[in-house]
Each structure stands twice: as C-alpha cells, then as structure tokens.
Coordinates of C-alpha atoms and ligand atoms in Angstrom, one line a residue:
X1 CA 183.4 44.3 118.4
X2 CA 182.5 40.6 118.0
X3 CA 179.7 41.0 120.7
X4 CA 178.7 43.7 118.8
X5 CA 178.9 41.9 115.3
X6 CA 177.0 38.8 116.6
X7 CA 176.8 35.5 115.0
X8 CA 175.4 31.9 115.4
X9 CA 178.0 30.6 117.4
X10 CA 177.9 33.7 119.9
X11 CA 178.0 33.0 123.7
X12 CA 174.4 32.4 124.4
X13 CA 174.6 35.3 126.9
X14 CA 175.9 37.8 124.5
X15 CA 172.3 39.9 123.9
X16 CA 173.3 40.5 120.4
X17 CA 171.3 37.4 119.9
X18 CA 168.1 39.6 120.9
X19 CA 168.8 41.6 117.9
X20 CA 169.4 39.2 115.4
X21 CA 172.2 37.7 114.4
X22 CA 174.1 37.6 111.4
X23 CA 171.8 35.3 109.5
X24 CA 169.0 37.8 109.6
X25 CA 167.7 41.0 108.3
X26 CA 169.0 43.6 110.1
X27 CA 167.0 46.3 112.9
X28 CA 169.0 49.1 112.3
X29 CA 167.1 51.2 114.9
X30 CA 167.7 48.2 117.6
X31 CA 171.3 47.9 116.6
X32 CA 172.4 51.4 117.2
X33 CA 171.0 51.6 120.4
X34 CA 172.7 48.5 121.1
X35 CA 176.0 50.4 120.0
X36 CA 175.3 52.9 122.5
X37 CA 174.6 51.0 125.5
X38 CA 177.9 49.1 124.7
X39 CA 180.1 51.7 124.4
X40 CA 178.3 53.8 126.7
X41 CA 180.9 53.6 129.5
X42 CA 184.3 53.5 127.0
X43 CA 187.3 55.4 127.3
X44 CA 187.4 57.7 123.9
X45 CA 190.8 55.9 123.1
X46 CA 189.1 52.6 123.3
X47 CA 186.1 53.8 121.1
X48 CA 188.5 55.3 118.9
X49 CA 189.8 51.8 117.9
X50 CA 186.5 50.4 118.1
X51 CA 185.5 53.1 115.5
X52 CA 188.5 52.2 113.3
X53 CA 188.1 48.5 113.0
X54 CA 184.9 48.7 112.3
X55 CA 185.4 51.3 109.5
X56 CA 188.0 48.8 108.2
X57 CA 185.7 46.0 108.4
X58 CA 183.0 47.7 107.0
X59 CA 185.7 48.8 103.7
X60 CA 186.7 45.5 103.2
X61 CA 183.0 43.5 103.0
X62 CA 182.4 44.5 99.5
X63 CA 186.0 43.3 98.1
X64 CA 185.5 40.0 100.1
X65 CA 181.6 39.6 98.9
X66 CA 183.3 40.0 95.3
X67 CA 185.8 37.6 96.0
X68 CA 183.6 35.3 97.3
X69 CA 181.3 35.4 94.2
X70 CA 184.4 35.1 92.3
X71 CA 185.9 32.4 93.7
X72 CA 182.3 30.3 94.2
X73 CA 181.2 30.7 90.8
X74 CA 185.1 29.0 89.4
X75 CA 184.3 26.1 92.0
X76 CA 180.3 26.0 91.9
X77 CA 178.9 24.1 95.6
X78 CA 182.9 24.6 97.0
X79 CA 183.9 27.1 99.1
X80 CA 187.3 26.0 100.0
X81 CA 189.3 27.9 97.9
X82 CA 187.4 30.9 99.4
X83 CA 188.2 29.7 102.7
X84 CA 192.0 29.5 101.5
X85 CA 191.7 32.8 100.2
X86 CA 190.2 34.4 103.6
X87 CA 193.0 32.4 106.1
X88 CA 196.1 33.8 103.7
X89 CA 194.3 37.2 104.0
X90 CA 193.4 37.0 107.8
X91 CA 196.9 37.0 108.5
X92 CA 197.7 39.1 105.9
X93 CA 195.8 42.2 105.0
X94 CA 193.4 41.9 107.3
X95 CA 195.8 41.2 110.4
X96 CA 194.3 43.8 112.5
X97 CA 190.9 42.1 112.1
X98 CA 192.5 38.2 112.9
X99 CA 190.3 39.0 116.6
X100 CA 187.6 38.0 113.7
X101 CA 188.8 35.2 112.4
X102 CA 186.5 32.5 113.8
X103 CA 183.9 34.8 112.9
X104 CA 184.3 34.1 108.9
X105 CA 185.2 31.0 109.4
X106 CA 183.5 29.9 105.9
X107 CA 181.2 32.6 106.2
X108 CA 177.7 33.0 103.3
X109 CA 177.0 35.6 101.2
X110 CA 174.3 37.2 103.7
X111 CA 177.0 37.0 106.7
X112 CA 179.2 38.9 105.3
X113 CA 176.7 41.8 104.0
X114 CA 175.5 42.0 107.6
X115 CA 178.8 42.5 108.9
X116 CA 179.3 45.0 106.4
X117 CA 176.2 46.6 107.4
X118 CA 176.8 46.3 111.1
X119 CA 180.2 47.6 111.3
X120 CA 178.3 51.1 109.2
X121 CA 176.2 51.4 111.6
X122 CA 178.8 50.6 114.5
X123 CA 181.0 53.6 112.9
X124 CA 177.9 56.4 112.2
X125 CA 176.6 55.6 115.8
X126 CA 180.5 56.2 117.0
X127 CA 180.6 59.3 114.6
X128 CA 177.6 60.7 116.5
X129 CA 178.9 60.0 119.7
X130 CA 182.0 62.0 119.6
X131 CA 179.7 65.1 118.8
X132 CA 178.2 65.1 122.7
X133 CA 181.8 65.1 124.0
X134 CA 182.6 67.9 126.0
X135 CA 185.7 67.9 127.2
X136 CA 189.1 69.0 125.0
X137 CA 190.9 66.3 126.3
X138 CA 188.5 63.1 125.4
X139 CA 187.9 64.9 122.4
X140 CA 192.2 64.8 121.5
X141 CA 192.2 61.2 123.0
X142 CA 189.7 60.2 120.6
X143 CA 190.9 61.6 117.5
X144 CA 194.8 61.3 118.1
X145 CA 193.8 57.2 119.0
X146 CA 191.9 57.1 115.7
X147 CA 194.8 58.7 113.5
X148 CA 197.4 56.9 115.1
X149 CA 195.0 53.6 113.9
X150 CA 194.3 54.5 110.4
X151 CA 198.3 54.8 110.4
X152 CA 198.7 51.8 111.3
X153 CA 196.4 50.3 108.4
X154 CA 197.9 52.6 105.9
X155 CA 200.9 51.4 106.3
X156 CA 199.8 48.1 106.4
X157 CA 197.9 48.9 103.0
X158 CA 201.1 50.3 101.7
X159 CA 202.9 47.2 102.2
X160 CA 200.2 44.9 100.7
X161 CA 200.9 46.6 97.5
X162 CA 204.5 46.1 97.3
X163 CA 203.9 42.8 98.1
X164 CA 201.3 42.4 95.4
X165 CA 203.8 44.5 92.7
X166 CA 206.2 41.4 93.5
X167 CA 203.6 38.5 92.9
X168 CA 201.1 39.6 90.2
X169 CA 200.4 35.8 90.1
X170 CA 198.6 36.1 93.4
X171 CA 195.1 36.6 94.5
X172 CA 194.8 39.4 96.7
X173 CA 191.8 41.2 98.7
X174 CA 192.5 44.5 96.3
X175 CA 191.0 46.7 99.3
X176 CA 191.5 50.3 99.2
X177 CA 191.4 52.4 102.1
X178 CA 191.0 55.7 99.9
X179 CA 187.4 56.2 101.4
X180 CA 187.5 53.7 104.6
X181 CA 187.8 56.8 107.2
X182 CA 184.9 59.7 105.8
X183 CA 183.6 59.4 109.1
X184 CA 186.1 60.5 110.6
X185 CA 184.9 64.2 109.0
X186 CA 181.8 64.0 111.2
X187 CA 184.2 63.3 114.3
X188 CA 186.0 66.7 113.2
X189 CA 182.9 68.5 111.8
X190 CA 184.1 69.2 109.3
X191 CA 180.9 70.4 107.0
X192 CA 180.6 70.9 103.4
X193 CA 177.3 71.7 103.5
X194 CA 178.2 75.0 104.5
X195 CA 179.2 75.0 100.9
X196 CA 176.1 75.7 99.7
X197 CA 175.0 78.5 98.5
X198 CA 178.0 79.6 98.3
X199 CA 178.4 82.3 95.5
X200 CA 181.3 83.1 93.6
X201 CA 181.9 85.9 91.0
X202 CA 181.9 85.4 87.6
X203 CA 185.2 86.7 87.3
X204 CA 186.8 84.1 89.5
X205 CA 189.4 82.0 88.1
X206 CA 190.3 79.6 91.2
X207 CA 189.5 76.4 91.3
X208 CA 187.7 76.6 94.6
X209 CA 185.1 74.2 93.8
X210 CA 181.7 75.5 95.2
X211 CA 179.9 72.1 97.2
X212 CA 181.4 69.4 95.8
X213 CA 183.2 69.0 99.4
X214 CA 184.5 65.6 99.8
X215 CA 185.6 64.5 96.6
X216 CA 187.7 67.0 96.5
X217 CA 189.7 66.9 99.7
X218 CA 193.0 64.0 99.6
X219 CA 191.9 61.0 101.8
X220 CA 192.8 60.5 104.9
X221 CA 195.0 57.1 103.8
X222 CA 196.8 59.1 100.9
X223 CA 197.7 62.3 103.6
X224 CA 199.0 59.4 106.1
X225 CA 200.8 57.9 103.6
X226 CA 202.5 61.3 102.3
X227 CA 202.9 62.4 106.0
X228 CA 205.4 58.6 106.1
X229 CA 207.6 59.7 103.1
X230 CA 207.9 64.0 103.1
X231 CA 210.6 63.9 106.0
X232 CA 209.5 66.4 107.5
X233 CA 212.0 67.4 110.4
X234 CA 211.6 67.6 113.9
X235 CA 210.0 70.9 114.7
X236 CA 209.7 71.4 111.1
X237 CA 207.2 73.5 109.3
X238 CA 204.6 72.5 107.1
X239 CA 202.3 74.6 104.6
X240 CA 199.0 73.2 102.8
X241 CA 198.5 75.7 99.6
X242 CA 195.0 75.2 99.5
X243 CA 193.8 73.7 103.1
X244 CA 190.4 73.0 101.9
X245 CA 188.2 72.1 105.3
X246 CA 191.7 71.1 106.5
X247 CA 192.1 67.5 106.4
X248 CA 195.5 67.9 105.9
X249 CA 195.8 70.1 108.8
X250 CA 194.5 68.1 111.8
X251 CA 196.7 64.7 110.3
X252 CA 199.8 66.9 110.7
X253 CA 198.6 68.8 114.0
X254 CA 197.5 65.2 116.0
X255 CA 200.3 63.2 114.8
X256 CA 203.2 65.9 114.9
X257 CA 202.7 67.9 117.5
X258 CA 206.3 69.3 117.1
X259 CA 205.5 70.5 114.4
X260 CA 203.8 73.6 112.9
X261 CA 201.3 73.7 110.1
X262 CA 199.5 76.3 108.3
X263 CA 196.9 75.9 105.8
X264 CA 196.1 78.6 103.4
X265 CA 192.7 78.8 101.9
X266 CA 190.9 81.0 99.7
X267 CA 187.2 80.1 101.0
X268 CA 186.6 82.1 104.1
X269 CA 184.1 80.0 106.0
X270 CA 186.3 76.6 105.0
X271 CA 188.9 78.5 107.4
X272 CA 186.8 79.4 109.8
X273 CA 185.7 75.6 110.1
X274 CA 188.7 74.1 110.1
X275 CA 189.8 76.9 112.9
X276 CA 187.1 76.0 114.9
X277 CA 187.6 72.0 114.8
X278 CA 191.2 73.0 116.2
X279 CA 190.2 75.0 118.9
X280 CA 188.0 72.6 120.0
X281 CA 190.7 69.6 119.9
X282 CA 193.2 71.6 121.6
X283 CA 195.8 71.5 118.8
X284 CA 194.8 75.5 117.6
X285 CA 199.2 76.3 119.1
X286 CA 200.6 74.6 116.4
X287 CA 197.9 74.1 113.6
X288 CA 196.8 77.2 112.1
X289 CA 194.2 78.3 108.8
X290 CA 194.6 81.2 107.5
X291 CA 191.7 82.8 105.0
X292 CA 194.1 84.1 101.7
X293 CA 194.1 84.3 98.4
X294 CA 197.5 83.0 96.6
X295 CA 196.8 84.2 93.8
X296 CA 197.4 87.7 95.8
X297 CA 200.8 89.3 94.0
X298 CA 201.3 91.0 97.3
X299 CA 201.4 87.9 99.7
X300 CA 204.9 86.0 99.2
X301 CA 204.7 82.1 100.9
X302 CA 206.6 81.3 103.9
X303 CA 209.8 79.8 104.3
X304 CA 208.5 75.9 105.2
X305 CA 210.7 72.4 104.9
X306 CA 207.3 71.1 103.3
X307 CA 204.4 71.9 101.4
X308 CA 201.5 70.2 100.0
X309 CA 199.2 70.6 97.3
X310 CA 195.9 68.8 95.6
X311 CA 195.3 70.4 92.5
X312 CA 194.0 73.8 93.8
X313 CA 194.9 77.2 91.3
X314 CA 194.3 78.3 88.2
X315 CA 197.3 77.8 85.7
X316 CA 198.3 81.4 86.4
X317 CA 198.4 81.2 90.0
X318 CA 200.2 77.9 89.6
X319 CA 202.9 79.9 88.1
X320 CA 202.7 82.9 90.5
X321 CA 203.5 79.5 93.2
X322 CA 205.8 77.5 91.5
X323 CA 208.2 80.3 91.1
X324 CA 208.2 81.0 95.3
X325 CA 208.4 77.2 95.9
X326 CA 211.5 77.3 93.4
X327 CA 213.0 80.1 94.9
X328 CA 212.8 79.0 98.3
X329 CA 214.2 75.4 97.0
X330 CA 217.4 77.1 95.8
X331 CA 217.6 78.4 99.5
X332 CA 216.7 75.4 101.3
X333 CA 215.9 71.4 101.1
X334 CA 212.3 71.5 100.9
X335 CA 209.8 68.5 100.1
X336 CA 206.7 69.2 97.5
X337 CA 204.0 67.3 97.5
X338 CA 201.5 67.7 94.6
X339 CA 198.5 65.5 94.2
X340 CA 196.4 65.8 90.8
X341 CA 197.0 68.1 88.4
X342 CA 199.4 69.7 90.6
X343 CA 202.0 67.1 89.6
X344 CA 202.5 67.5 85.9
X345 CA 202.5 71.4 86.4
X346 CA 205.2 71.3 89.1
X347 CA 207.2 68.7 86.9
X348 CA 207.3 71.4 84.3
X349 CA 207.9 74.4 86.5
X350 CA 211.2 73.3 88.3
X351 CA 212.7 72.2 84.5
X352 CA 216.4 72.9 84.6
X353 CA 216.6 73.4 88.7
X354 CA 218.2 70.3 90.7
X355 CA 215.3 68.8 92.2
X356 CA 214.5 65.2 92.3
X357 CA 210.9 63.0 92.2
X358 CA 211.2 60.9 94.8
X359 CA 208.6 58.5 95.1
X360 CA 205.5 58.6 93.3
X361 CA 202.6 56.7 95.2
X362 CA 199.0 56.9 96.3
X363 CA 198.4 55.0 92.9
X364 CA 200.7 57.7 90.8
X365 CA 198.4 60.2 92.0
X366 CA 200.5 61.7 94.5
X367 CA 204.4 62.5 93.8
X368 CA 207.0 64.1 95.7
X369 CA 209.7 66.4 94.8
X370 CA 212.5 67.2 96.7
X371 CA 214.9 70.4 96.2
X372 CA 218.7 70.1 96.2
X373 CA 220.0 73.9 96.8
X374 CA 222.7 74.6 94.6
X375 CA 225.9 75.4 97.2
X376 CA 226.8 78.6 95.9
X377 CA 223.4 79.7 96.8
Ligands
SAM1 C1 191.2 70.2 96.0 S1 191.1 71.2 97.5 C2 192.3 70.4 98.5 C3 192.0 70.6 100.0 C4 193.1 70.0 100.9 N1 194.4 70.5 100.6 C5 193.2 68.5 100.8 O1 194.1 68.0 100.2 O2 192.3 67.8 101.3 C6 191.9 72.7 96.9 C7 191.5 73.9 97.8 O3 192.3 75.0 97.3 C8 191.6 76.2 97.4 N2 192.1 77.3 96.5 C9 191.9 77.4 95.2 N3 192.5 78.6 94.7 C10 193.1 79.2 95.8 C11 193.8 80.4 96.0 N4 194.1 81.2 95.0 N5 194.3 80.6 97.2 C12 194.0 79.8 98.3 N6 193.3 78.7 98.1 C13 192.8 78.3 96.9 C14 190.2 75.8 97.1 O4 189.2 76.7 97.6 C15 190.1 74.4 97.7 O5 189.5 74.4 99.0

C-alpha cells in the first residue's frame, strides 16, 4: 500500500516515483497498471486486505480534506492543530491505517486528494481483478478475507461513536463507512443493471423498486453491524424477507458458515444473481435465494431464530408478514431486524405481544426486536 501510494519521501527505488508522486496530477492509466504488476503475484487473502484498506482510505480522504479546511481556515498559515487532530485520529479511528502514519505526516491539501484518488483506483483495479479468478477457492479466500476486514472496521466505527456520544466536546473524523465497501458488489457481481428494462404490471403493489439498485440494498457496514447484535445461534437459521441481489446473504453465508440463510425475493432475475454469485464462491450448501412472492396468501414463512428486513412490502403484505413473524414469536425467541420503514410498522404490529426493542443503531435506522414467548405457549 505505501509503495503503491507513493510520496516524496519514498525509498528512491520504489518506482512509484516513475508515476508521480503524490504532489502531482495523477496518470490514472499508468497507475492501474502499476496496481496490477504489484499485486500481480498476491495471495487473494492478502489482496483482500489490500482492497480493504484502500477502500477505507479512500472513505476517509474527504472527511480529513474537510477537516483540514476546517481546522486551517480557524488557524490561517498553521497547521498544527491539524496535525494534532490527525495523531489523536491515527491512533484512533484510523488505527488500521497507523502503517500510514508517516505518510500524513502534515500532509497539503493536494496530498491528501491524491491519496484519495489513488486508493479508488487501487480498489476498482482490485475489483477488476477478482473477476479473472477462476478457482472457487481463491475466489472464497478473497471475499471471506475482505468481510472478515470490513468487520473489523465496523466495529471499530461502532465504537468511535460511543466514544463520540460520551465527549460531544471533541473533534472527531465523523467518517462513515455506510458506502466505504460498494466495490465489494463488483467482487460479487452483483449487477443492477440487469434491472433495466425491467417491466412491471401496473397492478403491482410491491415495493420492488425497478433500477434504482444500490441505494436500495442495506450497506455492507450496517448488515455487519446487525449481523454483531441479532444473536443468532450456533447453527441457527436466518431469513432475509426481501433478499434484494443478496447482500445480506453472502455477509451471513461467508462469515457464519454454521449457519443457514435464505433470502426470499420477489424479482426473479435478482435471485438468479444472487444464486449464481453463491455457486461460484462455494457457499450455495448453506446460503440459499429463493424467487417468491410474500405477498402470496398460500406461502406461510419458515420457522427461523432471525429475520431481517429493509423496508420491502406494501402495507398490506406488511400485515400478511407481521402476523407470521408474531405467531412464530409466541412459539419461539426470535430476533427482527427491520431497517426503514419497516421499523415503525413492526413497532405497531407486535402492540400488546411481549417483545422487546433492543438496540436501535445504524444511526436509528436499523432497530431490533426480540420476542419473549409467553410460557403457556
Ligand atoms: C430495499 S430491498 C432490500 C434488499 C436486501 N434485503 C438488503 O437489505 O440489501 C427490498 C427487496 O424486497 C423485495 N420485495 C418487495 N416486495 C416483495 C414481496 N412481496 N415478496 C418478496 N420480495 C419482495 C424487492 O423486490 C426488493 O428487492
């Protein structure tokens, strides 16, 4: 990575130099080729972290650029309460880049763009990359090594903002991670182009949400951080209502491989993508998409210990829902996770029943309800 990201005060036989260093406008052509000769001979676990620091890098230039601006324009001509500002959040939120430190040692407004810029282009030419792979197992290294990384940071993420909840007087970075890892859906090809064109009658009532693909699916931080607090068992099971391309699906299947998860989606050709992706990682045993509509009155839901849902249904199907996911609640512990809309519906639906919120998180947008089976059940 620091090869890669170049600066002044690079070894002078580092041949990033040859490129241009930081200082410079950037050969973006020259650079990715770089990229590829570098990485040419790596182990997919080791371009796998490679692939997530740099997305992490890349997700936190434009909060320290506004800092930086911030922070210079209070103290015009001085940057050391910048500099103050970076060490406290080298070794704080951006630990896992502290390899980088001497690297922003007091860095200028155009170093830090062009490591922004590099560590883009470091991640697409990774994306691109993992598409030649042909082997099932570099292609599971790969993307169970990048999960298990993006963990690591939202956790990390997680615990910055407690930390900032308990000294608002404090500056902090204010990064988000909701967006840091999009790449990682060209890794998984997951495609939602194939969205378009995509016709749907005019009687349809779902929300199934005809190409606008990835605003719409939860991101990869928020399903890591859900995935952290829905305890779901050992060997448990774990249902997506409305799996989308199935985001969801392949952070459960690489990261819980005792478990099982099904995704049920309305969109036939989302399934089949999201099928195909598994097949092709090697996880296709335990993670499963099935094409279904749950609006259907003739398909009930499965007993699972937790299920998951980002505002998908109409407010009828909702209904038709909620009243399984209650049913199956008196039976059984069961964790519900609702993102969006989802939430104030659910809170509604399970009025009167023993169940408790638990946490709410992913900036109140996520919140998690837990059943408490009454004993006589
Ligand atoms: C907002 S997306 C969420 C995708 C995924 N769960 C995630 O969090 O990334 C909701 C999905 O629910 C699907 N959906 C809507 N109505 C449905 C129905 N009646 N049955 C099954 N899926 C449905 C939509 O097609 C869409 O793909």
């Amino acid at each position: 990575m620091i090869r890669l990201l170049g600066h002044g005060n690079v070894d002078s036989r580092d041949n990033v130099d040859s490129i241009g260093n930081a200082r410079d406008k950037i050969d973006a052509a020259a650079f990715v080729n770089l990229v590829e000769v570098q990485i040419k001979d790596f182990r997919p676990a080791e371009m796998a972290r490679l692939f997530i620091s740099a997305a992490f890098l890349a997700s936190v230039g434009r909060p320290l650029l506004d800092q930086q601006w911030l922070q210079t324009n209070e103290h015009p001509g001085d940057q050391s309460d910048f500099w103050d500002f970076l060490s406290k959040t080298m070794q704080r939120e951006l630990a896992p880049l502290s390899f980088l430190t001497d690297f922003f040692r007091s860095p200028t407004k155009s170093e830090l763009k062009a490591y922004e810029t590099k560590a883009s282009l470091i991640v697409s030419s990774i994306a691109t990359r993992t598409r030649t792979m042909t082997t099932q197992k570099d292609f599971h290294e790969f993307c169970l090594q990048a999960l298990g990384e993006m963990q690591t940071l939202a956790r990390l993420e997680s615990d910055v903002l407690t930390l900032r909840k308990n000294a608002p007087q404090e500056i902090f970075l204010a990064n988000s991670l909701y967006r840091a890892f999009d790449e990682m859906d060209r890794v998984l090809s997951l495609d939602y182009t194939l969205d378009e064109g995509m016709s749907t009658s005019p009687n349809q009532t779902e929300r199934i949400f005809a190409g606008t693909g990835l605003g719409v699916q939860s991101s990869y931080a928020s399903i890591l951080v859900a995935l952290d607090q829905v305890r779901l068992p050992q060997g448990g099971t774990f249902i997506d209502l409305g799996s989308g391309y199935g985001r969801v699906g392949f952070v459960i299947g690489f990261l819980r491989p005792d478990a099982q998860f099904i995704g049920y989606e309305y969109v036939p050709h989302r399934v089949q993508a999201a099928e195909d992706t598994a097949k092709r990682a090697g996880i296709s045993d335990h993670v499963h998409f099935i094409a279904q509509d749950l609006s259907d009155r003739s398909f009930r839901i499965p007993e699972a210990d937790v299920y998951y849902m980002y505002d998908p249904f109409s407010q009828e199907t909702y209904r038709y829902v909620f009243e399984q996911l209650r049913e199956i609640g008196r039976r059984k512990p069961i964790t519900v996770a609702t993102k969006g809309r989802a939430n104030d519906w659910f809170k509604n639906a399970i009025e009167g029943d023993l169940w408790s919120l638990d946490v709410t998180q992913d900036e109140g947008t996520m919140s998690l309800f837990r059943s408490q089976p009454s004993t006589e059940a």
